[in-house]
Amino acid sequence: DSGVTQTPKHLITATGQRVTLRCSPRSGDLSVYWYQQSLDQGLQFLIQYYNGEERAKGNILERFSAQQFPDLHSELNLSSLELGDSALYFCASSERDGEQYFGPGTRLTVT
Amino acid sequence: QKEVEQDPGPLSVPEGAIVSLNCTYSNSAFQYFMWYRQYSRKGPELLMYTYSSGNKEDGRFTAQVDKSSKYISLFIRDSQPSDSATYLCAMSARGGTSYGKLTFGQGTILTVHP
């Protein structure tokens, strides 16, 4: 158990809908990262927050947004969902650079 | 060309074998190198973390980084069936706009059979 929690475990929704994925980092970690894992693209970095501020951005779609709250938990919002957004979404946290610990993931299925 | 290349395998070895997993990369800014193990439908688990070049050993696992060749390796000694998983290499640069971002290889599927 990495200490990073994610909810929900599974999410099934229809195209055009909006969903919110939630992540709680390990105790003491200030950085939260979001990654998307699909069969064809592998694990892809989406975005990083550090102590409430956006720190780095990857190839995150404009339909996707994230935020980190004062209690350090983070949410990833996915809107106008398309079939191609079906994937595993992971949250990771770290105290410092490099050593990122991953949560169990949220499996999103868009039908 | 991808920034990080990793042979997807699959790799099948008998129990007790020494396993060698490798990644090459093209971005000379990478300074942090990691290996993760991922069981099916689970989150990646951090196995090894190294900074810059050199070797690091932890139990049955040894990680090697050769920055001059842009090549990293993970060796697993006395492999066990419980080591059967997908192994992902990951790397990050320091500073700039890529601060904290991990770039992953495609992963190597390993099966250790009894």
Short mmCIF file of C-alpha atoms in Angstrom, two decimals:
data_model
loop_
_atom_site.label_atom_id
_atom_site.label_comp_id
_atom_site.label_asym_id
_atom_site.label_seq_id
_atom_site.Cartn_x
_atom_site.Cartn_y
_atom_site.Cartn_z
CA ASP A 1 0.00 0.00 0.00
CA SER A 2 1.60 3.25 -1.18
CA GLY A 3 -0.48 5.50 1.07
CA VAL A 4 -2.03 7.28 -1.91
CA THR A 5 -5.78 6.82 -2.18
CA GLN A 6 -8.00 7.30 -5.20
CA THR A 7 -11.75 7.23 -5.62
CA PRO A 8 -13.74 5.85 -7.28
CA LYS A 9 -12.10 2.58 -8.36
CA HIS A 10 -14.29 2.23 -11.40
CA LEU A 11 -16.39 4.70 -13.34
CA ILE A 12 -18.67 3.95 -16.26
CA THR A 13 -20.24 6.88 -18.05
CA ALA A 14 -21.54 7.97 -21.43
CA THR A 15 -19.98 10.15 -24.09
CA GLY A 16 -20.46 13.85 -23.50
CA GLN A 17 -20.63 13.50 -19.73
CA ARG A 18 -18.39 14.99 -17.04
CA VAL A 19 -16.68 13.11 -14.21
CA THR A 20 -14.47 13.96 -11.24
CA LEU A 21 -11.66 11.75 -9.99
CA ARG A 22 -10.32 12.26 -6.50
CA CYS A 23 -6.88 11.68 -5.01
CA SER A 24 -5.47 11.94 -1.49
CA PRO A 25 -1.65 12.04 -1.33
CA ARG A 26 0.57 10.32 1.21
CA SER A 27 0.78 12.10 4.52
CA GLY A 28 3.35 14.89 4.25
CA ASP A 29 3.58 14.91 0.46
CA LEU A 30 3.00 18.31 -1.12
CA SER A 31 3.19 17.30 -4.78
CA VAL A 32 0.40 15.53 -6.62
CA TYR A 33 0.68 14.23 -10.17
CA TRP A 34 -1.94 12.86 -12.55
CA TYR A 35 -1.18 10.26 -15.21
CA GLN A 36 -3.26 8.52 -17.86
CA GLN A 37 -2.53 4.93 -18.88
CA SER A 38 -3.96 3.50 -22.08
CA LEU A 39 -2.97 0.44 -24.07
CA ASP A 40 -1.68 2.37 -27.06
CA GLN A 41 -0.06 5.37 -25.30
CA GLY A 42 1.27 3.80 -22.11
CA LEU A 43 1.62 5.98 -19.00
CA GLN A 44 1.39 9.65 -19.90
CA PHE A 45 1.92 12.60 -17.56
CA LEU A 46 -1.01 15.00 -17.41
CA ILE A 47 -0.35 17.62 -14.74
CA GLN A 48 1.45 18.34 -11.45
CA TYR A 49 0.40 20.44 -8.47
CA TYR A 50 2.65 21.50 -5.65
CA ASN A 51 1.12 22.85 -2.45
CA GLY A 52 -1.96 24.08 -4.28
CA GLU A 53 -0.22 25.60 -7.29
CA GLU A 54 0.07 24.17 -10.79
CA ARG A 55 3.72 23.19 -11.30
CA ALA A 56 4.02 21.36 -14.61
CA LYS A 57 1.74 20.45 -17.45
CA GLY A 58 1.92 17.58 -19.92
CA ASN A 59 -0.27 16.79 -22.90
CA ILE A 60 -3.45 17.43 -20.98
CA LEU A 61 -6.50 18.08 -23.10
CA GLU A 62 -8.38 21.36 -22.70
CA ARG A 63 -11.44 19.31 -21.71
CA PHE A 64 -9.48 18.13 -18.65
CA SER A 65 -8.69 20.25 -15.61
CA ALA A 66 -7.34 19.66 -12.14
CA GLN A 67 -6.91 21.41 -8.85
CA GLN A 68 -5.30 20.84 -5.47
CA PHE A 69 -7.13 21.93 -2.37
CA PRO A 70 -5.75 23.41 0.89
CA ASP A 71 -5.89 19.96 2.53
CA LEU A 72 -3.68 18.80 -0.40
CA HIS A 73 -6.16 16.39 -1.93
CA SER A 74 -6.58 16.79 -5.66
CA GLU A 75 -9.34 16.37 -8.18
CA LEU A 76 -9.14 15.71 -11.91
CA ASN A 77 -12.17 16.85 -13.89
CA LEU A 78 -12.85 15.30 -17.27
CA SER A 79 -15.60 16.83 -19.40
CA SER A 80 -17.24 16.27 -22.79
CA LEU A 81 -16.01 12.70 -22.53
CA GLU A 82 -15.15 10.74 -25.65
CA LEU A 83 -14.68 7.02 -26.19
CA GLY A 84 -10.94 7.59 -26.44
CA ASP A 85 -10.82 8.92 -22.88
CA SER A 86 -11.40 5.40 -21.56
CA ALA A 87 -8.25 4.58 -19.61
CA LEU A 88 -6.73 4.08 -16.20
CA TYR A 89 -6.09 7.36 -14.40
CA PHE A 90 -3.42 7.36 -11.73
CA CYS A 91 -2.54 9.86 -9.11
CA ALA A 92 0.94 9.94 -7.60
CA SER A 93 2.46 11.98 -4.81
CA SER A 94 5.95 12.88 -3.71
CA GLU A 95 7.74 14.69 -0.94
CA ARG A 96 10.56 15.76 -3.24
CA ASP A 97 11.69 15.30 -6.87
CA GLY A 98 11.70 11.89 -8.46
CA GLU A 99 10.30 9.49 -5.91
CA GLN A 100 6.66 9.36 -6.88
CA TYR A 101 4.30 6.91 -5.22
CA PHE A 102 1.23 5.86 -7.16
CA GLY A 103 -2.30 5.23 -6.06
CA PRO A 104 -4.39 2.24 -7.16
CA GLY A 105 -5.98 4.15 -10.03
CA THR A 106 -9.46 4.87 -11.34
CA ARG A 107 -10.63 2.84 -14.31
CA LEU A 108 -12.77 5.04 -16.55
CA THR A 109 -14.99 3.47 -19.20
CA VAL A 110 -16.80 5.78 -21.60
CA THR A 111 -19.62 4.11 -23.54
CA GLN B 1 11.08 8.64 -31.94
CA LYS B 2 10.02 8.25 -28.32
CA GLU B 3 12.11 9.86 -25.59
CA VAL B 4 12.29 6.54 -23.72
CA GLU B 5 12.47 3.18 -25.48
CA GLN B 6 11.80 -0.09 -23.71
CA ASP B 7 11.44 -3.53 -25.24
CA PRO B 8 7.89 -4.66 -24.42
CA GLY B 9 8.87 -8.34 -24.45
CA PRO B 10 7.18 -10.48 -23.36
CA LEU B 11 10.02 -12.05 -21.45
CA SER B 12 9.61 -15.55 -20.02
CA VAL B 13 12.22 -17.06 -17.70
CA PRO B 14 12.44 -20.06 -15.35
CA GLU B 15 12.38 -19.55 -11.60
CA GLY B 16 15.81 -18.71 -10.22
CA ALA B 17 17.05 -17.04 -13.42
CA ILE B 18 18.73 -13.65 -13.56
CA VAL B 19 16.53 -11.18 -15.41
CA SER B 20 17.88 -8.15 -17.25
CA LEU B 21 15.53 -5.32 -18.21
CA ASN B 22 16.71 -2.28 -20.16
CA CYS B 23 15.72 1.15 -21.37
CA THR B 24 17.39 3.68 -23.62
CA TYR B 25 16.60 7.36 -23.74
CA SER B 26 17.37 10.37 -25.89
CA ASN B 27 16.87 13.34 -23.55
CA SER B 28 20.22 14.23 -21.96
CA ALA B 29 18.40 16.37 -19.36
CA PHE B 30 17.12 13.28 -17.55
CA GLN B 31 18.82 12.95 -14.17
CA TYR B 32 16.43 10.88 -12.06
CA PHE B 33 15.85 7.24 -13.04
CA MET B 34 13.29 4.87 -11.62
CA TRP B 35 11.97 1.38 -12.05
CA TYR B 36 8.37 0.55 -11.27
CA ARG B 37 6.62 -2.81 -11.08
CA GLN B 38 2.99 -3.00 -12.11
CA TYR B 39 0.76 -5.98 -11.52
CA SER B 40 -2.28 -6.30 -13.75
CA ARG B 41 -4.77 -3.46 -13.20
CA LYS B 42 -2.87 -2.16 -10.17
CA GLY B 43 -0.93 1.04 -9.57
CA PRO B 44 2.80 1.13 -10.39
CA GLU B 45 4.97 0.26 -7.38
CA LEU B 46 8.32 2.03 -6.99
CA LEU B 47 11.17 -0.50 -6.93
CA MET B 48 14.33 1.49 -7.45
CA TYR B 49 15.28 5.17 -7.61
CA THR B 50 18.66 6.48 -8.68
CA TYR B 51 20.05 9.92 -9.30
CA SER B 52 22.54 10.41 -12.15
CA SER B 53 24.95 7.61 -13.06
CA GLY B 54 25.95 4.59 -11.02
CA ASN B 55 24.64 1.41 -9.45
CA LYS B 56 22.18 0.79 -6.67
CA GLU B 57 21.36 -2.52 -5.04
CA ASP B 58 18.32 -3.43 -2.95
CA GLY B 59 17.91 -7.08 -2.08
CA ARG B 60 17.53 -9.08 -5.28
CA PHE B 61 17.31 -5.93 -7.40
CA THR B 62 20.18 -3.92 -8.91
CA ALA B 63 19.69 -0.76 -10.94
CA GLN B 64 22.40 0.60 -13.22
CA VAL B 65 22.53 3.95 -14.97
CA ASP B 66 25.00 4.82 -17.72
CA LYS B 67 24.35 8.42 -18.70
CA SER B 68 27.15 8.45 -21.27
CA SER B 69 25.32 5.76 -23.23
CA LYS B 70 21.84 6.93 -22.21
CA TYR B 71 21.08 3.41 -21.02
CA ILE B 72 19.58 2.08 -17.80
CA SER B 73 19.14 -1.47 -16.57
CA LEU B 74 17.38 -3.41 -13.86
CA PHE B 75 18.68 -6.82 -12.83
CA ILE B 76 16.59 -9.25 -10.83
CA ARG B 77 18.50 -12.12 -9.20
CA ASP B 78 16.94 -15.43 -8.18
CA SER B 79 13.69 -14.51 -9.93
CA GLN B 80 10.45 -15.77 -8.39
CA PRO B 81 6.99 -16.40 -9.85
CA SER B 82 5.80 -13.44 -7.74
CA ASP B 83 8.09 -11.21 -9.85
CA SER B 84 5.78 -11.81 -12.82
CA ALA B 85 4.53 -8.34 -13.71
CA THR B 86 5.09 -5.44 -16.08
CA TYR B 87 8.27 -3.47 -15.36
CA LEU B 88 8.32 0.19 -16.29
CA CYS B 89 11.34 2.44 -16.47
CA ALA B 90 10.74 6.12 -15.77
CA MET B 91 12.87 9.24 -15.92
CA SER B 92 12.67 12.89 -15.07
CA ALA B 93 14.67 16.03 -15.68
CA ARG B 94 15.36 18.66 -13.10
CA GLY B 95 13.91 22.13 -13.15
CA GLY B 96 12.31 24.03 -15.97
CA THR B 97 8.80 23.35 -17.16
CA SER B 98 9.25 19.57 -16.94
CA TYR B 99 9.88 19.74 -13.20
CA GLY B 100 8.57 16.54 -11.61
CA LYS B 101 7.19 15.06 -14.82
CA LEU B 102 8.00 11.37 -15.27
CA THR B 103 8.49 9.99 -18.77
CA PHE B 104 7.83 6.26 -18.92
CA GLY B 105 8.92 3.47 -21.18
CA GLN B 106 6.25 1.21 -22.64
CA GLY B 107 6.92 -1.48 -20.04
CA THR B 108 8.31 -5.02 -20.30
CA ILE B 109 6.00 -7.92 -19.48
CA LEU B 110 7.88 -10.51 -17.43
CA THR B 111 6.71 -14.02 -16.62
CA VAL B 112 8.69 -16.22 -14.23
CA HIS B 113 7.53 -19.82 -14.47
CA PRO B 114 8.10 -22.41 -11.72
#
